[in-house]
mmCIF file of C-alpha atoms in Angstrom:
data_model
loop_
_atom_site.group_PDB
_atom_site.id
_atom_site.type_symbol
_atom_site.label_atom_id
_atom_site.label_comp_id
_atom_site.label_asym_id
_atom_site.label_seq_id
_atom_site.Cartn_x
_atom_site.Cartn_y
_atom_site.Cartn_z
ATOM 1 C CA UNK F 22 -43.998 -119.355 167.847
ATOM 2 C CA UNK F 23 -45.125 -121.378 164.796
ATOM 3 C CA UNK F 24 -43.913 -121.059 161.192
ATOM 4 C CA UNK F 25 -41.387 -118.357 162.082
ATOM 5 C CA UNK F 26 -44.064 -116.125 163.573
ATOM 6 C CA UNK F 27 -43.881 -114.853 167.088
ATOM 7 C CA UNK F 28 -47.210 -113.993 168.648
ATOM 8 C CA UNK F 29 -46.585 -111.166 171.104
ATOM 9 C CA UNK F 30 -49.157 -110.410 173.731
ATOM 10 C CA UNK F 31 -47.672 -108.030 176.356
ATOM 11 C CA UNK F 32 -48.864 -108.688 179.863
ATOM 12 C CA UNK F 33 -50.914 -105.555 180.162
ATOM 13 C CA UNK F 34 -54.222 -104.906 181.877
ATOM 14 C CA UNK F 35 -56.032 -102.836 179.321
ATOM 15 C CA UNK F 36 -58.685 -101.843 181.814
ATOM 16 C CA UNK F 37 -55.928 -99.677 183.377
ATOM 17 C CA UNK F 38 -55.208 -96.276 181.777
ATOM 18 C CA UNK F 39 -51.466 -96.504 182.377
ATOM 19 C CA UNK F 40 -51.288 -99.834 180.486
ATOM 20 C CA UNK F 41 -53.414 -98.502 177.650
ATOM 21 C CA UNK F 42 -50.875 -95.691 177.188
ATOM 22 C CA UNK F 43 -48.085 -98.245 176.713
ATOM 23 C CA UNK F 44 -49.579 -100.032 173.751
ATOM 24 C CA UNK F 45 -48.547 -97.612 171.019
ATOM 25 C CA UNK F 46 -44.987 -97.169 172.428
ATOM 26 C CA UNK F 47 -44.573 -100.907 172.831
ATOM 27 C CA UNK F 48 -45.869 -101.543 169.304
ATOM 28 C CA UNK F 49 -43.421 -99.060 167.843
ATOM 29 C CA UNK F 50 -40.563 -100.561 169.877
ATOM 30 C CA UNK F 51 -41.514 -104.059 168.660
ATOM 31 C CA UNK F 52 -41.889 -102.869 165.093
ATOM 32 C CA UNK F 53 -38.406 -101.321 165.167
ATOM 33 C CA UNK F 54 -36.899 -104.452 166.738
ATOM 34 C CA UNK F 55 -38.508 -106.753 164.143
ATOM 35 C CA UNK F 56 -37.456 -104.425 161.301
ATOM 36 C CA UNK F 57 -33.839 -104.463 162.585
ATOM 37 C CA UNK F 58 -33.836 -108.239 161.937
ATOM 38 C CA UNK F 59 -35.452 -107.827 158.525
ATOM 39 C CA UNK F 60 -38.685 -109.331 159.878
ATOM 40 C CA UNK F 61 -42.257 -108.320 159.183
ATOM 41 C CA UNK F 62 -44.426 -106.736 161.818
ATOM 42 C CA UNK F 63 -47.934 -107.844 161.094
ATOM 43 C CA UNK F 64 -50.700 -109.920 162.571
ATOM 44 C CA UNK F 65 -52.599 -112.824 161.154
ATOM 45 C CA UNK F 66 -55.867 -112.199 163.032
ATOM 46 C CA UNK F 67 -55.462 -108.590 164.032
ATOM 47 C CA UNK F 68 -53.579 -106.975 161.140
ATOM 48 C CA UNK F 69 -56.300 -104.366 160.849
ATOM 49 C CA UNK F 70 -55.249 -103.065 164.279
ATOM 50 C CA UNK F 71 -51.772 -102.656 163.004
ATOM 51 C CA UNK F 72 -52.889 -100.742 159.931
ATOM 52 C CA UNK F 73 -51.049 -97.618 160.990
ATOM 53 C CA UNK F 74 -47.840 -99.586 160.238
ATOM 54 C CA UNK F 75 -48.920 -100.675 156.741
ATOM 55 C CA UNK F 76 -46.893 -97.968 154.837
ATOM 56 C CA UNK F 77 -43.786 -98.826 156.876
ATOM 57 C CA UNK F 78 -44.279 -102.593 156.384
ATOM 58 C CA UNK F 79 -44.921 -102.649 152.643
ATOM 59 C CA UNK F 80 -43.275 -99.396 151.569
ATOM 60 C CA UNK F 81 -44.916 -96.247 150.239
ATOM 61 C CA UNK F 82 -45.083 -97.406 146.617
ATOM 62 C CA UNK F 83 -46.907 -100.675 147.394
ATOM 63 C CA UNK F 84 -49.052 -98.910 149.980
ATOM 64 C CA UNK F 85 -50.274 -96.469 147.286
ATOM 65 C CA UNK F 86 -51.153 -99.512 145.129
ATOM 66 C CA UNK F 87 -53.150 -100.866 148.052
ATOM 67 C CA UNK F 88 -55.006 -97.516 148.213
ATOM 68 C CA UNK F 89 -55.715 -97.654 144.479
ATOM 69 C CA UNK F 90 -57.130 -101.168 144.742
ATOM 70 C CA UNK F 91 -59.210 -100.088 147.775
ATOM 71 C CA UNK F 92 -60.456 -97.149 145.744
ATOM 72 C CA UNK F 93 -61.658 -99.383 142.912
ATOM 73 C CA UNK F 94 -63.246 -102.039 145.153
ATOM 74 C CA UNK F 95 -64.548 -99.837 147.969
ATOM 75 C CA UNK F 96 -64.500 -96.180 146.861
ATOM 76 C CA UNK F 97 -66.646 -95.020 149.814
ATOM 77 C CA UNK F 98 -64.493 -96.854 152.378
ATOM 78 C CA UNK F 99 -67.414 -98.864 153.795
ATOM 79 C CA UNK F 100 -65.785 -102.316 154.007
ATOM 80 C CA UNK F 101 -63.491 -102.445 157.052
ATOM 81 C CA UNK F 102 -62.853 -98.695 157.097
ATOM 82 C CA UNK F 103 -59.392 -97.746 158.230
ATOM 83 C CA UNK F 104 -58.012 -101.268 157.948
ATOM 84 C CA UNK F 105 -54.956 -102.009 155.856
ATOM 85 C CA UNK F 106 -55.507 -99.042 153.461
ATOM 86 C CA UNK F 107 -58.023 -96.302 152.688
ATOM 87 C CA UNK F 108 -59.014 -95.251 149.176
ATOM 88 C CA UNK F 109 -57.051 -92.364 147.682
ATOM 89 C CA UNK F 110 -59.958 -89.904 148.077
ATOM 90 C CA UNK F 111 -60.288 -90.719 151.810
ATOM 91 C CA UNK F 112 -58.631 -88.615 154.550
ATOM 92 C CA UNK F 113 -59.735 -90.819 157.439
ATOM 93 C CA UNK F 114 -56.804 -92.192 159.468
ATOM 94 C CA UNK F 115 -55.900 -95.857 159.464
ATOM 95 C CA UNK F 116 -56.823 -97.877 162.585
ATOM 96 C CA UNK F 117 -54.176 -97.552 165.241
ATOM 97 C CA UNK F 118 -53.076 -100.021 167.955
ATOM 98 C CA UNK F 119 -53.761 -97.423 170.670
ATOM 99 C CA UNK F 120 -57.479 -97.872 170.888
ATOM 100 C CA UNK F 121 -60.232 -97.931 171.562
ATOM 101 C CA UNK F 122 -59.604 -101.023 173.706
ATOM 102 C CA UNK F 123 -62.040 -103.649 174.923
ATOM 103 C CA UNK F 124 -60.441 -102.887 178.296
ATOM 104 C CA UNK F 125 -61.824 -99.346 178.220
ATOM 105 C CA UNK F 126 -65.308 -100.877 178.122
ATOM 106 C CA UNK F 127 -64.468 -103.714 180.472
ATOM 107 C CA UNK F 128 -63.020 -101.238 183.006
ATOM 108 C CA UNK F 129 -66.546 -99.959 183.612
ATOM 109 C CA UNK F 130 -67.503 -103.317 185.014
ATOM 110 C CA UNK F 131 -66.639 -103.890 188.686
ATOM 111 C CA UNK F 132 -63.551 -106.048 189.252
ATOM 112 C CA UNK F 133 -65.499 -108.575 191.273
ATOM 113 C CA UNK F 134 -67.924 -109.080 188.425
ATOM 114 C CA UNK F 135 -65.049 -109.418 185.925
ATOM 115 C CA UNK F 136 -63.490 -112.049 188.184
ATOM 116 C CA UNK F 137 -66.794 -113.938 188.400
ATOM 117 C CA UNK F 138 -66.946 -114.107 184.602
ATOM 118 C CA UNK F 139 -63.202 -114.608 184.108
ATOM 119 C CA UNK F 140 -63.484 -116.941 181.128
ATOM 120 C CA UNK F 141 -65.563 -114.411 179.186
ATOM 121 C CA UNK F 142 -63.059 -111.670 179.946
ATOM 122 C CA UNK F 143 -60.042 -113.808 179.095
ATOM 123 C CA UNK F 144 -61.231 -114.351 175.500
ATOM 124 C CA UNK F 145 -58.528 -112.683 173.400
ATOM 125 C CA UNK F 146 -60.834 -112.321 170.361
ATOM 126 C CA UNK F 147 -58.458 -113.894 167.835
ATOM 127 C CA UNK F 148 -61.339 -115.779 166.237
ATOM 128 C CA UNK F 149 -59.614 -119.184 166.276
ATOM 129 C CA UNK F 150 -62.966 -120.551 167.471
ATOM 130 C CA UNK F 151 -64.552 -119.821 164.107
ATOM 131 C CA UNK F 152 -63.908 -123.245 162.609
ATOM 132 C CA UNK F 153 -66.149 -125.732 160.836
ATOM 133 C CA UNK F 154 -63.581 -128.529 160.786
ATOM 134 C CA UNK F 155 -65.152 -131.552 162.457
ATOM 135 C CA UNK F 156 -61.817 -132.670 163.929
ATOM 136 C CA UNK F 157 -61.204 -129.346 165.679
ATOM 137 C CA UNK F 158 -62.449 -128.829 169.208
ATOM 138 C CA UNK F 159 -65.327 -126.420 169.038
ATOM 139 C CA UNK F 160 -68.685 -125.745 170.634
ATOM 140 C CA UNK F 161 -71.198 -128.094 168.958
ATOM 141 C CA UNK F 162 -73.915 -125.437 168.774
ATOM 142 C CA UNK F 163 -71.609 -123.163 166.736
ATOM 143 C CA UNK F 164 -70.711 -125.984 164.337
ATOM 144 C CA UNK F 165 -74.372 -126.788 163.906
ATOM 145 C CA UNK F 166 -75.709 -123.239 163.460
ATOM 146 C CA UNK F 167 -72.676 -121.630 161.832
ATOM 147 C CA UNK F 168 -73.790 -118.410 163.663
ATOM 148 C CA UNK F 169 -70.977 -116.471 165.297
ATOM 149 C CA UNK F 170 -73.153 -115.645 168.291
ATOM 150 C CA UNK F 171 -72.879 -119.375 169.198
ATOM 151 C CA UNK F 172 -69.074 -119.433 169.121
ATOM 152 C CA UNK F 173 -67.092 -119.068 172.354
ATOM 153 C CA UNK F 174 -65.982 -115.620 171.132
ATOM 154 C CA UNK F 175 -69.562 -114.640 170.360
ATOM 155 C CA UNK F 176 -70.749 -115.791 173.760
ATOM 156 C CA UNK F 177 -67.909 -114.076 175.535
ATOM 157 C CA UNK F 178 -68.701 -110.829 173.755
ATOM 158 C CA UNK F 179 -72.394 -111.175 174.551
ATOM 159 C CA UNK F 180 -71.678 -111.729 178.261
ATOM 160 C CA UNK F 181 -69.193 -108.840 178.399
ATOM 161 C CA UNK F 182 -71.702 -106.481 176.748
ATOM 162 C CA UNK F 183 -74.501 -107.600 179.016
ATOM 163 C CA UNK F 184 -72.312 -107.012 182.094
ATOM 164 C CA UNK F 185 -71.142 -103.645 180.768
ATOM 165 C CA UNK F 186 -74.733 -102.473 180.222
ATOM 166 C CA UNK F 187 -75.755 -103.845 183.575
ATOM 167 C CA UNK F 188 -72.827 -102.037 185.298
ATOM 168 C CA UNK F 189 -73.775 -98.749 183.614
ATOM 169 C CA UNK F 190 -77.397 -99.162 184.841
ATOM 170 C CA UNK F 191 -78.607 -99.363 181.237
ATOM 171 C CA UNK F 192 -79.942 -102.845 181.792
ATOM 172 C CA UNK F 193 -82.033 -104.047 184.708
ATOM 173 C CA UNK F 194 -82.469 -107.741 185.324
ATOM 174 C CA UNK F 195 -82.347 -110.369 187.957
ATOM 175 C CA UNK F 196 -79.928 -112.762 186.257
ATOM 176 C CA UNK F 197 -76.761 -113.881 187.966
ATOM 177 C CA UNK F 198 -73.776 -115.719 186.580
ATOM 178 C CA UNK F 199 -75.212 -118.992 187.850
ATOM 179 C CA UNK F 200 -77.598 -118.868 184.864
ATOM 180 C CA UNK F 201 -74.616 -119.429 182.605
#
């Protein structure tokens, strides 16, 4: 909890199908609870994944204004498609909280491998590591290069993808986690 915001992260294992199925229902329950207290259900880093709630959060009139602005600035829906609002001429649905999940990809990697690379798999992807502030704790190579691949999140994603490809036999190599 910070400036009146509650950051909710349900204790779910999104590599498990039964937990994946709970996300939408939990999100709707949380939305209704927050609304009952006149609060706002949104997300600072992941609001795009709550886009399906945009019309309920801002109201239909303001949501149609969002769509008009999106239509002027991005008429072909190429910039973050499905996030926040779609242009009026677009029938694509907004992004929903129910997937696809990183866990669906991570679930293809054997549990023992995921446990061996636990820090890469525990990255929640919120992007807080994308900072250039010299006083903030951050990987020095990211601060020097300003290239996201050198951030902890970028590295975690790279390791996860490498392990996913390796687990699916799409990548043959002799590397082990001792290399990292």
